[in-house]
Short mmCIF file of C-alpha atoms and ligand atoms in Angstrom, two decimals:
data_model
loop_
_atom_site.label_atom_id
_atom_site.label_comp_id
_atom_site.label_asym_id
_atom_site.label_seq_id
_atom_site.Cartn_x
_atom_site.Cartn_y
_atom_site.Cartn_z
CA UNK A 1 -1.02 1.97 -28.17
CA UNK A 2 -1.21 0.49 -24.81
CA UNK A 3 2.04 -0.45 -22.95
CA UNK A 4 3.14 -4.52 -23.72
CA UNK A 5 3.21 -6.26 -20.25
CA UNK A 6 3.39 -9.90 -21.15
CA UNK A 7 6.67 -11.03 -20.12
CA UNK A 8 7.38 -13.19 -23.52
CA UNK A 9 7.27 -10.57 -25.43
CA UNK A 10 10.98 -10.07 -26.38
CA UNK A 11 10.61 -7.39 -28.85
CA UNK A 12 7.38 -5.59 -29.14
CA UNK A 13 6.82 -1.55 -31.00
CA UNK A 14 8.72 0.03 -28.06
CA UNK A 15 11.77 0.15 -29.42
CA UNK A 16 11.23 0.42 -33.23
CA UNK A 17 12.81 -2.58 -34.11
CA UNK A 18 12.18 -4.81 -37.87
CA UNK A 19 9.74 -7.22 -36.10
CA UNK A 20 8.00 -8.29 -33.05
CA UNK A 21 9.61 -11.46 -31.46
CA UNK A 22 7.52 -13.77 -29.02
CA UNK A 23 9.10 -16.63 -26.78
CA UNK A 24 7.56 -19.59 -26.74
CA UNK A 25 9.99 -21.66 -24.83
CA UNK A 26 13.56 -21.34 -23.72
CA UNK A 27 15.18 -21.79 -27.11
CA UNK A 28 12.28 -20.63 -29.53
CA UNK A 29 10.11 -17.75 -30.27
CA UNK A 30 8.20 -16.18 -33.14
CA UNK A 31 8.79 -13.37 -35.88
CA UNK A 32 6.66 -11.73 -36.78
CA UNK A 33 6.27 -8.42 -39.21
CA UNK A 34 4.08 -6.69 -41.97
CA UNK A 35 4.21 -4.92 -44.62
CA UNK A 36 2.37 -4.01 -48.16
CA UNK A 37 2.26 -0.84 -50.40
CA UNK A 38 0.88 0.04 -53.52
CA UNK A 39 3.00 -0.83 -56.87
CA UNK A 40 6.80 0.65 -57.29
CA UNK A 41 7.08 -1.07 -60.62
CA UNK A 42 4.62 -1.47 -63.75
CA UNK A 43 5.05 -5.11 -64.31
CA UNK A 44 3.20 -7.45 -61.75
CA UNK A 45 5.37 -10.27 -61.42
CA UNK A 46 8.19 -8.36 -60.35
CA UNK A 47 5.66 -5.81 -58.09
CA UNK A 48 4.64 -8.80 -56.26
CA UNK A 49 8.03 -10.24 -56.01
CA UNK A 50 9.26 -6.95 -54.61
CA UNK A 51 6.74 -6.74 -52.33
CA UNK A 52 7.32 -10.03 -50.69
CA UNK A 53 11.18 -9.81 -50.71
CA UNK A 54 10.43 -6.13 -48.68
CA UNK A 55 8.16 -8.04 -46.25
CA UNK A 56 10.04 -11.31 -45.22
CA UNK A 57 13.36 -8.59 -45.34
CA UNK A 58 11.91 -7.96 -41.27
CA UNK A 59 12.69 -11.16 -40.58
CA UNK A 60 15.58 -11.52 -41.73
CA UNK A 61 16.93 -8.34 -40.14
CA UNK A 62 16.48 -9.72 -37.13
CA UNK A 63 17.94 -12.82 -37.62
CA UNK A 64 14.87 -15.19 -38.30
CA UNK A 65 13.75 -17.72 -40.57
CA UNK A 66 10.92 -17.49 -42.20
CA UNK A 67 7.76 -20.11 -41.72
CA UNK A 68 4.87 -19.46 -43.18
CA UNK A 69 3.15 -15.88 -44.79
CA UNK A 70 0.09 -14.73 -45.59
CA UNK A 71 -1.66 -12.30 -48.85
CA UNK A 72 -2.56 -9.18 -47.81
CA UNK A 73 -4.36 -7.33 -51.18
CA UNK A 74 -6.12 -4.88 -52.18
CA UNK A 75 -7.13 -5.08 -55.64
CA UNK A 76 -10.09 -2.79 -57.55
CA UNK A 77 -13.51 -5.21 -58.54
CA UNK A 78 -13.52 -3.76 -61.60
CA UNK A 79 -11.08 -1.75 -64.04
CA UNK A 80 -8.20 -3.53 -63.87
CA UNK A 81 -7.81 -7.29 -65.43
CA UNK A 82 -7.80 -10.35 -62.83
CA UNK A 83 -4.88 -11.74 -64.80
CA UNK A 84 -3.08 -8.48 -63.60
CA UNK A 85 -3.70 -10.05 -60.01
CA UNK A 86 -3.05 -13.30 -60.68
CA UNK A 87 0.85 -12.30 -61.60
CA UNK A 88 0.99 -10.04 -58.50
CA UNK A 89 0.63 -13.27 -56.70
CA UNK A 90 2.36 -15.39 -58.58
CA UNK A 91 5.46 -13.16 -58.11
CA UNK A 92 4.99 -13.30 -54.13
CA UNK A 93 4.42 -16.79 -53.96
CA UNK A 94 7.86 -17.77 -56.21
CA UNK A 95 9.68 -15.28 -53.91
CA UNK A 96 8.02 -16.49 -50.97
CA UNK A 97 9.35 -20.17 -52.25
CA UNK A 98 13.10 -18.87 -53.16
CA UNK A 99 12.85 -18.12 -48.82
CA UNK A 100 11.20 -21.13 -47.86
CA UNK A 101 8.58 -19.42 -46.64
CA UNK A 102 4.71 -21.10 -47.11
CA UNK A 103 1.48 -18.41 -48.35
CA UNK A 104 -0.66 -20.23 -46.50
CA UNK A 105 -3.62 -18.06 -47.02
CA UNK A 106 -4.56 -14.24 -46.94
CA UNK A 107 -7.22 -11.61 -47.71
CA UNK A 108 -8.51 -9.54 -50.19
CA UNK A 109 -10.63 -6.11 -50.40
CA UNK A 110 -11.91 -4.12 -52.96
CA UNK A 111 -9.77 -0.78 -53.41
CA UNK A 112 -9.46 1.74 -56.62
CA UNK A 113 -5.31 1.62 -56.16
CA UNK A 114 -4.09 -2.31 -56.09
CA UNK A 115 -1.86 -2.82 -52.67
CA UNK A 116 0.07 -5.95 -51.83
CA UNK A 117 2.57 -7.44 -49.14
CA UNK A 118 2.40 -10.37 -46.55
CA UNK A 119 2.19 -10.64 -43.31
CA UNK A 120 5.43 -12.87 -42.32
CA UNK A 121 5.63 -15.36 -39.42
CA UNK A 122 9.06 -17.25 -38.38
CA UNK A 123 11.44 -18.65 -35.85
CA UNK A 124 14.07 -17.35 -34.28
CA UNK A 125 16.15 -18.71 -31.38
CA UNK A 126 15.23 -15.96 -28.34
CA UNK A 127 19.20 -16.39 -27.72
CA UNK A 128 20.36 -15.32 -31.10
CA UNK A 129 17.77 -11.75 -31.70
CA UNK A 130 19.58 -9.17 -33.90
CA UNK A 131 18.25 -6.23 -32.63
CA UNK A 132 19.09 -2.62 -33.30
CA UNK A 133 19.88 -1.83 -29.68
CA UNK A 134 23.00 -3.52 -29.51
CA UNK A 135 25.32 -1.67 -31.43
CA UNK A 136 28.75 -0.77 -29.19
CA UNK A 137 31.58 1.51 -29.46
CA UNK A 138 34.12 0.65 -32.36
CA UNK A 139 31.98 -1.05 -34.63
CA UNK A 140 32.31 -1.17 -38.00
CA UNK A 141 28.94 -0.63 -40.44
CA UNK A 142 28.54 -3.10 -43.11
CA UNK A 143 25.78 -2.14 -45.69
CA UNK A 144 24.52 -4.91 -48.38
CA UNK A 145 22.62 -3.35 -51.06
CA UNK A 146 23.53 -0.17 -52.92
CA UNK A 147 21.05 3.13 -52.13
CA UNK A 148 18.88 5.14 -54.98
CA UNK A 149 16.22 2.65 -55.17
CA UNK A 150 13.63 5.68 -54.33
CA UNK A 151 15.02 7.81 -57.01
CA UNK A 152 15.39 5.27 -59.73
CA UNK A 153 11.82 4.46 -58.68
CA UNK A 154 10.43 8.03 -58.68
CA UNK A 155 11.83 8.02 -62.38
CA UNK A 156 10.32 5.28 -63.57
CA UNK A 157 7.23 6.35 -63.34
CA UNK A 158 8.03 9.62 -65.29
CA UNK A 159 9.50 7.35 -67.92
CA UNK A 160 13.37 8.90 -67.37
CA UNK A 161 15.67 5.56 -66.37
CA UNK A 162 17.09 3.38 -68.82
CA UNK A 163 16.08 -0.12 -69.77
CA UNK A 164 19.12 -1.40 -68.03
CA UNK A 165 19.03 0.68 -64.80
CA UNK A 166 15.53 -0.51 -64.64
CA UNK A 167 16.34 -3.68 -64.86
CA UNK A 168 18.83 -3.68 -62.21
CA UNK A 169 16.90 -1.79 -59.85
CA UNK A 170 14.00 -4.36 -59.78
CA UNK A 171 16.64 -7.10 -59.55
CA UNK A 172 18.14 -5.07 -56.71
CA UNK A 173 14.57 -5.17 -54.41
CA UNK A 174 13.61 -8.57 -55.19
CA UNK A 175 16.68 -9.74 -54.07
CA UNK A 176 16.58 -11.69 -50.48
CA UNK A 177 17.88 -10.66 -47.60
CA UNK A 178 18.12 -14.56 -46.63
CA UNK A 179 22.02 -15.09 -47.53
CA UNK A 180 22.90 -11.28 -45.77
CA UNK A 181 20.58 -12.88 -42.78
CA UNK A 182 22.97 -16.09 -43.02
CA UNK A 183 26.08 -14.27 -42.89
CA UNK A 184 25.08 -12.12 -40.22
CA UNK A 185 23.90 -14.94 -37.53
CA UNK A 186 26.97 -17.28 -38.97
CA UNK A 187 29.13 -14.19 -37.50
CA UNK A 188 27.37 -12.76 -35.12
CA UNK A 189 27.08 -8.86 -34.67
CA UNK A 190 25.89 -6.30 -31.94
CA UNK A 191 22.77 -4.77 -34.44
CA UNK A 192 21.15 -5.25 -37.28
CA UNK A 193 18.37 -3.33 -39.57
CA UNK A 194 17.48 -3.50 -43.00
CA UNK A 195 17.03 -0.14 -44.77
CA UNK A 196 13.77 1.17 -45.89
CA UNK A 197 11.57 3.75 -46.18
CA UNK A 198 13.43 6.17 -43.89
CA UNK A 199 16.38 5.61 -46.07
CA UNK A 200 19.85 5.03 -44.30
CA UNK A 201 20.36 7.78 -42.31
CA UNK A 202 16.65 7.52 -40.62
CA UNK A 203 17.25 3.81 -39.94
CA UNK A 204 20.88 4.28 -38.65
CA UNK A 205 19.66 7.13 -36.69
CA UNK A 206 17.06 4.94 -34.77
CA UNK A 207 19.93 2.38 -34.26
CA UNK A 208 21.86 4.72 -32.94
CA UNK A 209 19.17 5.96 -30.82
CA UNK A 210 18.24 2.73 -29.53
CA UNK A 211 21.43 1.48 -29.10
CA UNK A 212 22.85 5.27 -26.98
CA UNK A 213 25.50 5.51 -29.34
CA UNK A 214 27.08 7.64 -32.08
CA UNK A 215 28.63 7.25 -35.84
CA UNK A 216 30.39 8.69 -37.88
CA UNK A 217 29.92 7.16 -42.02
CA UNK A 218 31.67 8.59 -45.08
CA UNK A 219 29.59 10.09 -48.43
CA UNK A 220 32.27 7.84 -50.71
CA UNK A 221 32.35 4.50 -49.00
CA UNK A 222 28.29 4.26 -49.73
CA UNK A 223 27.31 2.38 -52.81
CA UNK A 224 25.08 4.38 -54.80
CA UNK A 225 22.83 2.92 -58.01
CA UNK A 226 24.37 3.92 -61.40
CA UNK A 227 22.18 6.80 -62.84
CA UNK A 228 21.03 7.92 -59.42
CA UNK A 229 22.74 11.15 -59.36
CA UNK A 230 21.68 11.96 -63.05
CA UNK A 231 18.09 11.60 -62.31
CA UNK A 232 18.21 13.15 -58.79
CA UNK A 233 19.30 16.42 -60.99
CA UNK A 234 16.35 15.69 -62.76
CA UNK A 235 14.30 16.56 -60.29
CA UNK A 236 13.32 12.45 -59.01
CA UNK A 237 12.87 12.62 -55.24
CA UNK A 238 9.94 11.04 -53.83
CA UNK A 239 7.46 13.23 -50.78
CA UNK A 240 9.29 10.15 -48.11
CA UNK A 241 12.51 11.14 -48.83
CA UNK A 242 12.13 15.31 -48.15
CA UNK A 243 10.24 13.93 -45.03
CA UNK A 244 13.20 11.88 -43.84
CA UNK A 245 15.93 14.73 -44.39
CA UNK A 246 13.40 17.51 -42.28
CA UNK A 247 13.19 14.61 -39.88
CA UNK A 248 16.38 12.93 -39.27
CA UNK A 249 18.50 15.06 -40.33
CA UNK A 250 18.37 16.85 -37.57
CA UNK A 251 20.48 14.47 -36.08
CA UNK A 252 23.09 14.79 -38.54
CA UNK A 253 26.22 16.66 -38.62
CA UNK A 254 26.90 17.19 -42.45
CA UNK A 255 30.68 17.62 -43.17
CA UNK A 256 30.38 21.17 -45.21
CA UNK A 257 31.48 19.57 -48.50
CA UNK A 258 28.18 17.57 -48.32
CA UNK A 259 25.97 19.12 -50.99
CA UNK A 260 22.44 18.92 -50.48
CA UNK A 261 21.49 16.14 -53.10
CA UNK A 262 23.90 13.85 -51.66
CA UNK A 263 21.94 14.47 -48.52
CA UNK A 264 19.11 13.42 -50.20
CA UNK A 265 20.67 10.30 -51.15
CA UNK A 266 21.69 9.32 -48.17
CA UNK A 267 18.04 10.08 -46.99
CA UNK A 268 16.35 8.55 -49.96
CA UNK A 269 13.13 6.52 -49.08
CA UNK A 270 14.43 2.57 -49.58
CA UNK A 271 11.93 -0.30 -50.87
CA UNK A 272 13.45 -3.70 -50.17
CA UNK A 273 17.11 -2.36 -49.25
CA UNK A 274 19.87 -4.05 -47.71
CA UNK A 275 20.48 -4.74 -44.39
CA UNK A 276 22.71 -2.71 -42.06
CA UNK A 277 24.90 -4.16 -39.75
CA UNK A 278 26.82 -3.17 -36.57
CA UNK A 279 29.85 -5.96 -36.58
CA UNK A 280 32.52 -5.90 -33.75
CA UNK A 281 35.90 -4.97 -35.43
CA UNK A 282 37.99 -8.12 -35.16
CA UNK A 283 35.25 -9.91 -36.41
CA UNK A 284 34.67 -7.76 -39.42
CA UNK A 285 36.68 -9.61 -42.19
CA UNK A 286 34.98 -12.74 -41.20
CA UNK A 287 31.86 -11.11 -41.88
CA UNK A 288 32.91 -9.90 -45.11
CA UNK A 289 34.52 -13.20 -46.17
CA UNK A 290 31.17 -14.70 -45.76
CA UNK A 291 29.14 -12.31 -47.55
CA UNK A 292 30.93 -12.97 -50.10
CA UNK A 293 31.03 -16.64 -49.97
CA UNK A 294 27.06 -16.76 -50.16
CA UNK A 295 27.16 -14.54 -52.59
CA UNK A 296 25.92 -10.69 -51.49
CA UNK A 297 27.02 -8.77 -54.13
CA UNK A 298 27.52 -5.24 -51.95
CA UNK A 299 29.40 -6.03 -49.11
CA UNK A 300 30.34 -1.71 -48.11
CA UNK A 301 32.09 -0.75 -45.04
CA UNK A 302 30.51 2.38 -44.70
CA UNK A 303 31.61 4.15 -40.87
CA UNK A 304 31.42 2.94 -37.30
CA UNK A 305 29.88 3.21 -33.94
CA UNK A 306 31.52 5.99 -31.84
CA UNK A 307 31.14 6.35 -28.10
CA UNK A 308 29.37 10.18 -29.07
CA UNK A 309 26.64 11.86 -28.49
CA UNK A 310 23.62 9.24 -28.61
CA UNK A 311 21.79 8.97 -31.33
CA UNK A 312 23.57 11.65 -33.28
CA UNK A 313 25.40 10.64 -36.91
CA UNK A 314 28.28 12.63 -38.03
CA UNK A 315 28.34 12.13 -42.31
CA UNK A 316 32.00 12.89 -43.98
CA UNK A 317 32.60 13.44 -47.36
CO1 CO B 1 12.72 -3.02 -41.23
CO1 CO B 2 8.70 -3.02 -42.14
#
């Protein structure tokens, strides 16, 4: 890709950030992000709630409000039933509602495997961008949704994970990262990401990276998914998350108690995950305190930013 010279351009693909952020004026500039993938869960509802709640998530890691979104599909002509479809896009649009966030339109294509996401436009005050280049020194790390989503998933399709774990996980990725989003800007923090398919330690890596810092996070202070570990034995890793330990995990120090399928967790390929956040020290029970009060369930302190060696991450047991 070309270099971005237009000076209102805040945040363009340089710097592998969530979303690209345009200034229109002084005080206001557009979000704007994309994202679709082919199903994670049988049912269609919940697929195409999923798929929304992963898309808009860009925003929202950045510190945006949604506007308005639009269908992206792909969906075969023939094969598969149209009422199949229709509760794909029911499931975006109700999700898409829960954000405020308008579907104001979209696009479809024939295509044997059925694809869906939006493409997400909002606002954002130019002032107020949560980027993942800010992190400093002495932060703490606040993660807001447990990991194993990539497992759990993996599983499900092999028919291995329990009705309940099911269940949870799909309540897990269709949850909003709007309230997280609130707390965050209400607070204020140095960085911000939300956790996907690189899986923690390749997103933390690139805000380290972009932000010339180090960390250091512990094993035990990361939520995990119930049943993860059980299923992980079982073999349920998906082709992402090998990728993202060969990859980023070169920039890891493992503590040697770290076994190898807890690196895999910690590497495990993310749909929909939380958002990480960089949050100055003193201003970390704040941020806590109103997590809670708008009601994020995980609310982990997992490590901090350490004046090391940038864009290295040092993982303790
Ligand atoms: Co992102
Ligand atoms: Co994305």
């Amino acid at each position: 890709m070309p270099p971005i010279s237009d000076p209102n351009v805040l945040v363009g693909y340089s710097t592998v950030d969530d979303a690209a952020v345009y200034r229109l004026s002084d005080g206001l500039a557009l979000v704007q992000t994309l994202d679709f993938f082919a199903p994670v869960v049988d049912d269609p509802y919940s697929y195409g709630a999923i798929a929304a709640a992963n898309a808009l998530s860009d925003v929202y890691a950045m510190g945006g409000r949604p506007l308005t979104a639009l269908n992206i599909v792909c969906f075969p002509r023939s094969g598969l039933s149209k009422d199949i479809l229709t509760e794909i896009l029911r499931g975006g649009a109700d999700k898409a509602q829960e954000a405020g966030c308008v579907i104001v339109g979209g696009h479809t294509v024939d295509d044997s495997e059925p694809k869906y996401g939006l493409a997400v436009t909002g606002l954002i005050d130019p002032h107020k961008i949560v980027t993942n280049a800010g992190a400093k020194p002495g932060d703490v790390l606040v993660l807001t949704k447990p990991l194993g989503i990539g497992i759990i998933t993996t599983a499900l399709k092999a028919g291995l994970v329990s009705e309940e774990t099911a269940r949870r996980v799909v309540a897990v990725m269709a949850t909003l990262n709007k309230a997280a989003a609130e707390a965050m800007t209400t607070v204020g923090v140095n960085a911000g990401t939300d956790i996907t398919g690189y899986g923690l330690v390749g997103h933390l890596v690139e805000m380290l990276q972009a932000s010339e810092v180090g960390a250091t996070i512990s094993l035990a202070a990361v939520p995990v998914l119930e049943e993860t570990w059980g299923l992980l034995a079982e073999g349920a890793i998906s082709g992402g998350t090998h990728s993202n330990l060969e990859f980023f995990g070169r920039e890891v120090a493992w503590a040697p108690a770290i076994a190898q399928k807890e690196k895999l967790v910690l590497c495990d390929a993310q749909t929909s995950g939380g958002l990480l956040m960089a949050v100055p020290k003193d201003k970390q029970e704040r941020l806590l305190e109103e997590l809670h009060r708008v009601g994020v369930e995980t609310r982990a302190v997992i490590g901090e930013i350490v004046d090391g060696p940038p864009g290295k991450l040092a993982v303790l047991p």
